[in-house]
mmCIF file of C-alpha atoms and ligand atoms in Angstrom:
data_model
loop_
_atom_site.group_PDB
_atom_site.id
_atom_site.type_symbol
_atom_site.label_atom_id
_atom_site.label_comp_id
_atom_site.label_asym_id
_atom_site.label_seq_id
_atom_site.Cartn_x
_atom_site.Cartn_y
_atom_site.Cartn_z
ATOM 1 C CA MET A 1 161.259 67.383 -127.764
ATOM 2 C CA LYS A 2 162.274 65.050 -130.456
ATOM 3 C CA ALA A 3 162.379 61.495 -131.195
ATOM 4 C CA ALA A 4 163.823 59.243 -133.986
ATOM 5 C CA TYR A 5 161.723 56.697 -135.772
ATOM 6 C CA TYR A 6 163.383 54.029 -138.003
ATOM 7 C CA GLY A 7 160.770 53.408 -140.761
ATOM 8 C CA GLY A 8 162.306 50.744 -142.790
ATOM 9 C CA SER A 9 164.951 50.272 -145.443
ATOM 10 C CA ARG A 10 167.401 53.353 -144.146
ATOM 11 C CA GLN A 11 164.670 55.744 -143.242
ATOM 12 C CA ILE A 12 165.089 57.525 -140.032
ATOM 13 C CA GLU A 13 162.322 60.097 -139.458
ATOM 14 C CA ILE A 14 162.655 62.864 -136.361
ATOM 15 C CA ARG A 15 159.332 63.767 -135.287
ATOM 16 C CA PRO A 16 157.890 65.360 -132.383
ATOM 17 C CA CYS A 17 158.380 63.054 -129.168
ATOM 18 C CA VAL A 18 155.262 62.085 -127.710
ATOM 19 C CA PRO A 19 155.739 61.944 -123.583
ATOM 20 C CA VAL A 20 153.807 58.832 -122.488
ATOM 21 C CA THR A 21 152.263 59.205 -118.837
ATOM 22 C CA PRO A 22 153.923 56.171 -116.609
ATOM 23 C CA GLY A 23 151.392 53.574 -115.884
ATOM 24 C CA GLU A 24 151.633 51.143 -112.718
ATOM 25 C CA GLY A 25 154.770 50.180 -112.620
ATOM 26 C CA GLN A 26 156.652 52.609 -114.458
ATOM 27 C CA ILE A 27 158.832 55.519 -115.206
ATOM 28 C CA ARG A 28 159.158 58.298 -117.279
ATOM 29 C CA VAL A 29 162.738 59.247 -117.999
ATOM 30 C CA ARG A 30 164.385 62.486 -119.325
ATOM 31 C CA VAL A 31 166.454 61.001 -121.837
ATOM 32 C CA SER A 32 169.989 62.755 -121.657
ATOM 33 C CA HIS A 33 172.576 60.721 -124.011
ATOM 34 C CA CYS A 34 171.816 57.688 -125.987
ATOM 35 C CA GLY A 35 174.766 55.725 -127.798
ATOM 36 C CA ILE A 36 174.451 54.367 -131.412
ATOM 37 C CA CYS A 37 175.154 50.412 -131.155
ATOM 38 C CA GLY A 38 176.044 47.909 -133.884
ATOM 39 C CA THR A 39 172.371 46.488 -133.001
ATOM 40 C CA ASP A 40 171.299 49.993 -134.175
ATOM 41 C CA LEU A 41 173.317 49.890 -137.469
ATOM 42 C CA HIS A 42 171.523 46.080 -137.732
ATOM 43 C CA VAL A 43 168.056 47.944 -137.422
ATOM 44 C CA TYR A 44 168.967 50.577 -139.904
ATOM 45 C CA LEU A 45 170.179 48.200 -142.516
ATOM 46 C CA GLY A 46 166.983 46.192 -142.302
ATOM 47 C CA ASP A 47 168.654 43.356 -141.047
ATOM 48 C CA LEU A 48 166.076 42.854 -137.969
ATOM 49 C CA ASP A 49 163.132 43.831 -139.949
ATOM 50 C CA HIS A 50 161.482 40.503 -138.757
ATOM 51 C CA ARG A 51 161.390 41.711 -135.091
ATOM 52 C CA ILE A 52 160.626 45.626 -135.387
ATOM 53 C CA ARG A 53 156.950 47.294 -135.639
ATOM 54 C CA LEU A 54 157.397 50.257 -138.248
ATOM 55 C CA PRO A 55 158.008 52.836 -137.218
ATOM 56 C CA GLU A 56 159.468 52.314 -133.989
ATOM 57 C CA VAL A 57 162.250 54.736 -131.771
ATOM 58 C CA ILE A 58 165.320 53.149 -131.719
ATOM 59 C CA GLY A 59 168.085 53.217 -129.107
ATOM 60 C CA HIS A 60 169.099 51.268 -126.175
ATOM 61 C CA GLU A 61 171.712 52.857 -124.467
ATOM 62 C CA GLY A 62 170.199 55.523 -123.068
ATOM 63 C CA SER A 63 171.041 57.761 -119.764
ATOM 64 C CA GLY A 64 168.914 60.554 -118.070
ATOM 65 C CA THR A 65 166.974 61.766 -114.951
ATOM 66 C CA VAL A 66 163.416 60.381 -113.861
ATOM 67 C CA ALA A 67 160.727 62.813 -115.158
ATOM 68 C CA GLU A 68 157.655 61.220 -113.436
ATOM 69 C CA VAL A 69 157.311 58.376 -111.533
ATOM 70 C CA GLY A 70 154.036 55.767 -111.818
ATOM 71 C CA PRO A 71 151.713 54.420 -109.247
ATOM 72 C CA GLY A 72 152.879 52.048 -107.199
ATOM 73 C CA VAL A 73 156.802 52.537 -107.995
ATOM 74 C CA THR A 74 159.057 53.211 -105.163
ATOM 75 C CA GLY A 75 162.584 54.333 -104.359
ATOM 76 C CA PHE A 76 162.634 56.908 -107.372
ATOM 77 C CA ALA A 77 162.238 60.348 -107.096
ATOM 78 C CA ALA A 78 162.156 63.037 -110.133
ATOM 79 C CA GLY A 79 165.595 64.248 -110.792
ATOM 80 C CA ASP A 80 167.070 61.213 -109.802
ATOM 81 C CA PRO A 81 170.038 60.061 -112.318
ATOM 82 C CA VAL A 82 169.443 56.643 -114.214
ATOM 83 C CA ALA A 83 170.561 53.966 -116.546
ATOM 84 C CA VAL A 84 168.008 51.879 -118.338
ATOM 85 C CA MET A 85 168.677 47.977 -118.589
ATOM 86 C CA PRO A 86 167.071 47.566 -122.115
ATOM 87 C CA ILE A 87 165.514 44.135 -122.042
ATOM 88 C CA MET A 88 162.353 42.943 -121.078
ATOM 89 C CA SER A 89 161.624 39.174 -119.815
ATOM 90 C CA CYS A 90 158.404 37.280 -119.428
ATOM 91 C CA GLY A 91 159.398 35.843 -116.095
ATOM 92 C CA GLN A 92 157.360 32.567 -117.007
ATOM 93 C CA CYS A 93 159.185 30.603 -119.660
ATOM 94 C CA PRO A 94 161.922 27.929 -118.539
ATOM 95 C CA ALA A 95 164.739 29.951 -119.030
ATOM 96 C CA CYS A 96 163.301 32.936 -117.015
ATOM 97 C CA ARG A 97 162.512 30.297 -114.185
ATOM 98 C CA ALA A 98 166.096 29.077 -114.454
ATOM 99 C CA GLY A 99 167.349 32.501 -113.577
ATOM 100 C CA ASN A 100 168.397 33.070 -117.410
ATOM 101 C CA TYR A 101 166.117 36.077 -117.748
ATOM 102 C CA HIS A 102 168.587 37.693 -120.389
ATOM 103 C CA VAL A 103 168.029 35.003 -122.387
ATOM 104 C CA CYS A 104 164.303 34.913 -121.885
ATOM 105 C CA HIS A 105 162.532 32.378 -124.893
ATOM 106 C CA GLN A 106 160.299 35.713 -125.074
ATOM 107 C CA LEU A 107 162.904 38.247 -124.758
ATOM 108 C CA LYS A 108 162.047 41.723 -125.706
ATOM 109 C CA VAL A 109 165.261 44.185 -126.362
ATOM 110 C CA ILE A 110 164.183 48.088 -125.833
ATOM 111 C CA GLY A 111 164.669 49.838 -128.988
ATOM 112 C CA ILE A 112 163.714 46.827 -131.203
ATOM 113 C CA GLU A 113 160.523 45.103 -130.017
ATOM 114 C CA ALA A 114 159.777 48.349 -127.926
ATOM 115 C CA PRO A 115 160.193 52.189 -128.195
ATOM 116 C CA GLY A 116 163.677 53.021 -127.620
ATOM 117 C CA ALA A 117 165.811 55.546 -126.008
ATOM 118 C CA MET A 118 166.474 57.944 -129.004
ATOM 119 C CA GLN A 119 163.591 60.385 -128.109
ATOM 120 C CA ALA A 120 163.591 63.154 -125.326
ATOM 121 C CA SER A 121 160.999 61.729 -122.962
ATOM 122 C CA TRP A 122 161.018 57.464 -122.720
ATOM 123 C CA THR A 123 158.540 55.600 -120.454
ATOM 124 C CA VAL A 124 160.246 52.202 -119.239
ATOM 125 C CA PRO A 125 159.242 49.355 -116.697
ATOM 126 C CA ALA A 126 160.596 50.618 -113.712
ATOM 127 C CA ASN A 127 162.152 47.289 -112.514
ATOM 128 C CA LEU A 128 164.748 48.322 -115.490
ATOM 129 C CA VAL A 129 165.930 51.506 -114.135
ATOM 130 C CA PHE A 130 169.136 51.659 -112.381
ATOM 131 C CA PRO A 131 170.024 54.852 -109.939
ATOM 132 C CA LEU A 132 172.951 56.468 -110.878
ATOM 133 C CA PRO A 133 175.611 57.891 -108.284
ATOM 134 C CA ALA A 134 175.313 61.606 -108.386
ATOM 135 C CA THR A 135 178.691 62.136 -109.462
ATOM 136 C CA LEU A 136 178.524 60.369 -112.455
ATOM 137 C CA ASP A 137 178.321 62.823 -115.674
ATOM 138 C CA LEU A 138 175.169 61.648 -117.773
ATOM 139 C CA GLN A 139 177.062 61.586 -120.928
ATOM 140 C CA GLN A 140 179.544 58.950 -119.631
ATOM 141 C CA ALA A 141 176.574 57.012 -118.213
ATOM 142 C CA ALA A 142 175.517 56.497 -121.710
ATOM 143 C CA LEU A 143 178.439 53.664 -121.635
ATOM 144 C CA VAL A 144 177.030 51.830 -118.846
ATOM 145 C CA GLU A 145 174.973 49.503 -121.319
ATOM 146 C CA PRO A 146 177.969 48.530 -123.575
ATOM 147 C CA VAL A 147 180.116 48.191 -120.528
ATOM 148 C CA ALA A 148 177.950 45.867 -119.025
ATOM 149 C CA VAL A 149 177.952 43.663 -122.249
ATOM 150 C CA ALA A 150 181.802 43.735 -121.658
ATOM 151 C CA CYS A 151 181.375 42.732 -117.997
ATOM 152 C CA HIS A 152 179.278 39.906 -119.311
ATOM 153 C CA ASP A 153 181.090 38.478 -121.613
ATOM 154 C CA ILE A 154 184.216 38.674 -119.125
ATOM 155 C CA ARG A 155 182.249 36.792 -116.803
ATOM 156 C CA MET A 156 180.992 34.186 -118.982
ATOM 157 C CA GLY A 157 184.828 33.660 -120.085
ATOM 158 C CA GLU A 158 185.584 33.152 -116.312
ATOM 159 C CA LEU A 159 188.724 35.469 -117.059
ATOM 160 C CA ARG A 160 190.842 36.126 -113.836
ATOM 161 C CA ALA A 161 193.903 38.447 -113.171
ATOM 162 C CA GLY A 162 197.081 37.438 -114.450
ATOM 163 C CA GLU A 163 195.401 35.525 -117.444
ATOM 164 C CA TYR A 164 195.792 36.448 -121.351
ATOM 165 C CA ALA A 165 192.732 37.426 -123.337
ATOM 166 C CA LEU A 166 192.513 37.985 -127.001
ATOM 167 C CA VAL A 167 190.127 39.599 -127.995
ATOM 168 C CA LEU A 168 189.143 39.792 -131.807
ATOM 169 C CA GLY A 169 187.814 42.929 -133.173
ATOM 170 C CA GLY A 170 188.183 46.295 -131.783
ATOM 171 C CA GLY A 171 185.012 48.124 -132.220
ATOM 172 C CA PRO A 172 183.272 49.681 -129.277
ATOM 173 C CA ILE A 173 182.447 46.577 -127.500
ATOM 174 C CA GLY A 174 185.641 44.701 -128.617
ATOM 175 C CA ALA A 175 187.568 47.900 -126.809
ATOM 176 C CA LEU A 176 185.584 47.755 -123.787
ATOM 177 C CA ILE A 177 185.997 44.034 -123.232
ATOM 178 C CA ALA A 178 189.697 44.942 -123.578
ATOM 179 C CA LEU A 179 190.100 47.939 -121.152
ATOM 180 C CA VAL A 180 187.796 46.034 -118.658
ATOM 181 C CA ALA A 181 189.936 42.660 -119.159
ATOM 182 C CA LYS A 182 193.262 44.997 -118.674
ATOM 183 C CA HIS A 183 191.402 46.683 -115.581
ATOM 184 C CA LYS A 184 190.988 43.478 -113.986
ATOM 185 C CA GLY A 185 194.399 42.395 -114.095
ATOM 186 C CA ALA A 186 194.465 40.585 -117.557
ATOM 187 C CA ARG A 187 197.153 40.644 -120.131
ATOM 188 C CA VAL A 188 195.140 41.567 -123.363
ATOM 189 C CA LEU A 189 196.126 41.626 -127.028
ATOM 190 C CA VAL A 190 193.401 43.058 -129.368
ATOM 191 C CA THR A 191 193.427 42.194 -133.331
ATOM 192 C CA GLU A 192 191.641 45.136 -135.451
ATOM 193 C CA ILE A 193 191.794 46.220 -139.238
ATOM 194 C CA ASN A 194 190.576 49.614 -138.693
ATOM 195 C CA PRO A 195 193.523 52.049 -138.870
ATOM 196 C CA PHE A 196 191.701 54.914 -136.932
ATOM 197 C CA ARG A 197 190.795 52.269 -134.153
ATOM 198 C CA ILE A 198 194.060 50.691 -134.107
ATOM 199 C CA ALA A 199 195.467 54.249 -133.645
ATOM 200 C CA MET A 200 193.120 54.642 -130.701
ATOM 201 C CA LEU A 201 193.507 51.541 -128.991
ATOM 202 C CA ARG A 202 197.073 52.233 -128.911
ATOM 203 C CA ARG A 203 196.816 55.221 -127.316
ATOM 204 C CA LEU A 204 194.553 54.079 -124.532
ATOM 205 C CA GLY A 205 197.436 51.600 -123.650
ATOM 206 C CA LEU A 206 196.310 48.472 -125.530
ATOM 207 C CA GLU A 207 198.466 46.102 -127.347
ATOM 208 C CA VAL A 208 197.060 45.668 -131.090
ATOM 209 C CA VAL A 209 197.874 43.844 -133.822
ATOM 210 C CA ASP A 210 196.356 43.615 -137.618
ATOM 211 C CA PRO A 211 195.820 40.217 -138.620
ATOM 212 C CA ARG A 212 195.988 40.708 -142.047
ATOM 213 C CA GLU A 213 199.603 41.419 -141.220
ATOM 214 C CA GLY A 214 200.388 37.940 -140.233
ATOM 215 C CA GLY A 215 202.124 36.873 -137.300
ATOM 216 C CA TRP A 216 199.486 37.203 -134.292
ATOM 217 C CA VAL A 217 199.451 33.448 -133.878
ATOM 218 C CA GLU A 218 203.254 33.274 -133.311
ATOM 219 C CA ARG A 219 202.767 36.356 -130.952
ATOM 220 C CA VAL A 220 200.291 35.107 -128.713
ATOM 221 C CA MET A 221 202.219 31.856 -128.453
ATOM 222 C CA GLU A 222 205.473 34.006 -127.616
ATOM 223 C CA GLU A 223 203.996 36.070 -125.011
ATOM 224 C CA THR A 224 202.084 32.763 -123.497
ATOM 225 C CA GLY A 225 205.664 30.501 -123.182
ATOM 226 C CA GLY A 226 203.994 28.553 -125.986
ATOM 227 C CA ALA A 227 200.827 27.815 -124.381
ATOM 228 C CA GLY A 228 197.823 30.362 -126.473
ATOM 229 C CA ALA A 229 195.514 32.502 -124.923
ATOM 230 C CA ASP A 230 193.409 31.521 -121.759
ATOM 231 C CA VAL A 231 190.498 33.248 -123.112
ATOM 232 C CA VAL A 232 189.361 34.421 -126.646
ATOM 233 C CA PHE A 233 186.719 36.843 -127.067
ATOM 234 C CA GLU A 234 185.219 36.780 -130.595
ATOM 235 C CA VAL A 235 183.912 39.905 -131.180
ATOM 236 C CA THR A 236 183.775 40.654 -134.970
ATOM 237 C CA GLY A 237 180.757 38.469 -136.160
ATOM 238 C CA VAL A 238 182.164 37.435 -139.412
ATOM 239 C CA ALA A 239 183.493 34.306 -140.950
ATOM 240 C CA ALA A 240 187.142 35.612 -140.524
ATOM 241 C CA GLY A 241 186.883 35.810 -136.892
ATOM 242 C CA ALA A 242 185.193 32.563 -136.387
ATOM 243 C CA GLU A 243 188.152 31.098 -138.470
ATOM 244 C CA MET A 244 190.900 32.636 -136.187
ATOM 245 C CA MET A 245 188.945 31.942 -132.876
ATOM 246 C CA THR A 246 190.368 28.495 -132.281
ATOM 247 C CA LYS A 247 193.806 29.440 -133.830
ATOM 248 C CA ALA A 248 195.491 30.557 -130.420
ATOM 249 C CA ALA A 249 193.785 29.286 -127.599
ATOM 250 C CA LYS A 250 195.333 27.134 -125.048
ATOM 251 C CA VAL A 251 194.512 23.646 -124.319
ATOM 252 C CA ARG A 252 191.320 23.909 -122.309
ATOM 253 C CA GLY A 253 190.898 27.664 -123.007
ATOM 254 C CA ARG A 254 187.843 29.220 -123.353
ATOM 255 C CA ILE A 255 186.253 30.870 -126.684
ATOM 256 C CA VAL A 256 183.428 33.627 -125.888
ATOM 257 C CA ILE A 257 181.113 34.537 -128.697
ATOM 258 C CA VAL A 258 180.079 37.964 -128.698
ATOM 259 C CA GLY A 259 179.473 38.881 -132.406
ATOM 260 C CA VAL A 260 176.205 38.612 -133.781
ATOM 261 C CA PHE A 261 176.686 36.261 -136.714
ATOM 262 C CA ALA A 262 174.056 37.160 -139.536
ATOM 263 C CA LYS A 263 174.918 33.857 -140.922
ATOM 264 C CA PRO A 264 176.415 30.369 -140.317
ATOM 265 C CA ALA A 265 180.437 30.796 -140.723
ATOM 266 C CA PRO A 266 183.133 27.857 -140.723
ATOM 267 C CA VAL A 267 184.391 26.507 -137.557
ATOM 268 C CA ASP A 268 187.515 24.440 -136.939
ATOM 269 C CA ILE A 269 185.729 21.872 -134.958
ATOM 270 C CA TYR A 270 188.777 19.553 -134.714
ATOM 271 C CA LYS A 271 190.334 22.580 -132.441
ATOM 272 C CA ILE A 272 187.925 22.387 -130.174
ATOM 273 C CA PHE A 273 188.110 18.675 -129.957
ATOM 274 C CA ALA A 274 191.760 18.490 -129.929
ATOM 275 C CA ARG A 275 192.824 21.234 -127.333
ATOM 276 C CA GLU A 276 189.788 20.444 -125.004
ATOM 277 C CA LEU A 277 188.669 23.820 -125.986
ATOM 278 C CA ARG A 278 185.310 25.209 -124.200
ATOM 279 C CA LEU A 279 182.848 27.747 -126.273
ATOM 280 C CA PHE A 280 180.428 29.971 -124.636
ATOM 281 C CA GLY A 281 178.052 32.201 -126.017
ATOM 282 C CA ALA A 282 177.419 35.306 -124.133
ATOM 283 C CA ARG A 283 174.459 37.748 -124.697
ATOM 284 C CA VAL A 284 173.516 40.933 -123.395
ATOM 285 C CA TYR A 285 173.650 41.111 -119.329
ATOM 286 C CA GLN A 286 172.277 40.228 -116.084
ATOM 287 C CA ARG A 287 171.594 42.573 -113.444
ATOM 288 C CA GLU A 288 174.690 42.180 -111.327
ATOM 289 C CA ASP A 289 176.712 42.768 -115.055
ATOM 290 C CA PHE A 290 174.903 46.493 -114.908
ATOM 291 C CA ALA A 291 175.522 47.176 -111.501
ATOM 292 C CA GLU A 292 179.323 46.346 -112.208
ATOM 293 C CA ALA A 293 179.161 48.636 -115.322
ATOM 294 C CA ILE A 294 178.121 51.473 -113.167
ATOM 295 C CA ASP A 295 181.002 51.173 -110.856
ATOM 296 C CA LEU A 296 183.208 51.060 -113.551
ATOM 297 C CA VAL A 297 182.049 54.084 -115.706
ATOM 298 C CA ALA A 298 181.711 55.905 -111.793
ATOM 299 C CA ALA A 299 184.992 54.952 -110.822
ATOM 300 C CA LYS A 300 186.453 56.375 -114.109
ATOM 301 C CA ALA A 301 188.016 52.880 -115.096
ATOM 302 C CA ILE A 302 186.697 53.308 -118.761
ATOM 303 C CA PRO A 303 188.267 56.406 -120.509
ATOM 304 C CA GLY A 304 184.895 57.657 -121.674
ATOM 305 C CA ASP A 305 186.339 60.916 -123.128
ATOM 306 C CA GLU A 306 188.587 59.420 -125.824
ATOM 307 C CA LEU A 307 186.064 56.448 -126.744
ATOM 308 C CA ILE A 308 183.306 58.943 -127.526
ATOM 309 C CA THR A 309 184.445 60.622 -130.474
ATOM 310 C CA ASN A 310 181.106 62.081 -131.952
ATOM 311 C CA VAL A 311 178.035 63.544 -129.566
ATOM 312 C CA LEU A 312 175.432 64.531 -132.403
ATOM 313 C CA PRO A 313 171.835 66.254 -132.103
ATOM 314 C CA ILE A 314 169.271 63.936 -132.854
ATOM 315 C CA ASP A 315 168.628 65.370 -136.297
ATOM 316 C CA GLU A 316 172.165 63.938 -137.170
ATOM 317 C CA LEU A 317 171.374 60.131 -136.202
ATOM 318 C CA ARG A 318 171.472 59.485 -139.823
ATOM 319 C CA TYR A 319 174.935 60.770 -140.458
ATOM 320 C CA GLY A 320 176.159 58.903 -137.508
ATOM 321 C CA LEU A 321 174.519 55.570 -138.739
ATOM 322 C CA ASP A 322 175.972 56.328 -142.321
ATOM 323 C CA GLN A 323 179.542 56.853 -140.240
ATOM 324 C CA MET A 324 179.348 53.614 -138.851
ATOM 325 C CA ALA A 325 178.381 51.567 -141.941
ATOM 326 C CA THR A 326 181.065 53.274 -144.089
ATOM 327 C CA GLY A 327 183.542 52.561 -141.348
ATOM 328 C CA GLY A 328 184.484 56.249 -140.713
ATOM 329 C CA ASP A 329 186.716 57.671 -138.318
ATOM 330 C CA VAL A 330 184.432 56.659 -135.186
ATOM 331 C CA MET A 331 184.566 54.881 -131.997
ATOM 332 C CA LYS A 332 181.544 55.538 -129.835
ATOM 333 C CA ILE A 333 178.985 57.941 -131.302
ATOM 334 C CA LEU A 334 176.425 59.572 -128.815
ATOM 335 C CA ILE A 335 173.116 60.999 -129.306
ATOM 336 C CA ASP A 336 171.972 64.372 -127.361
ATOM 337 C CA CYS A 337 168.583 63.285 -127.078
ATOM 338 C CA GLN A 338 167.536 66.849 -125.500
ATOM 339 C CA SER A 339 168.782 68.617 -128.988
HETATM 340 ZN ZN1 ZN B 1 174.040 48.221 -127.607
HETATM 341 ZN ZN1 ZN B 2 161.097 33.879 -119.983
#
């Protein structure tokens, strides 16, 4: 029974997990697996120190089974397989009242502003707990949260079957956007620079270009009869992606900002004007995206076995984070939270 705490400036401390008895409206989950996300890397590198109270248990991509149900909670019993939607909203602010609880003015992300999933036992609000089909493997179920991100991005971009999607950045989230978009009948081109990721995405049947080799704009134009991409997903979060995102979008095309830009980046505003482009931000997910993600993972629409390159014991979390920080040969890394 262990828990992984972030203690500031690249410090990960593995300590005994202290189970918290669920209070009114809470559920205690026996965590099976938790994915390491780019957000966890930002935490590890200290980028989110202004949001986190140290030390804190990190992780927000948890799957598991119900261990204990708090007073007033109905519909769940010990042993039920579950995934947790790790965002807490206030319910009172203008965004929440308008139904946009996922961008609540006081949004708290579990694993940053509240204790996260990288521990053997995790107590969370019951309204964030989603039941899983009994047939769904709990290791695969750790992909539900990032798949929900992809579902939300695609919904925000209004991508339809038969349309052409350009995905800038083929890390775990870019890969999932591409796979879900293809599953929904879109034609997809991914740009990525990491050779390991390029090879993996190609093995998964995706079209991939390394933008440093040039010619990618011409390719999009050629494949769309000179029109350009219907939807561009910016998933890099860096200036190069911001520069690329307006280059190959069609007239009245949509650009979805998925990447988390740590600092402002130059954007070709003129192209947005000249082609009447529409720009969307897409942050986390809403309940319908989470439900759709569970269906997609349960239907094996996501090649989880290929995407999950490592399953590490909790003691090796730091190694996993370092692999991500240095661009190692990894795609999705999971932590075995019962190890
Ligand atoms: Zn995540
Ligand atoms: Zn709110």
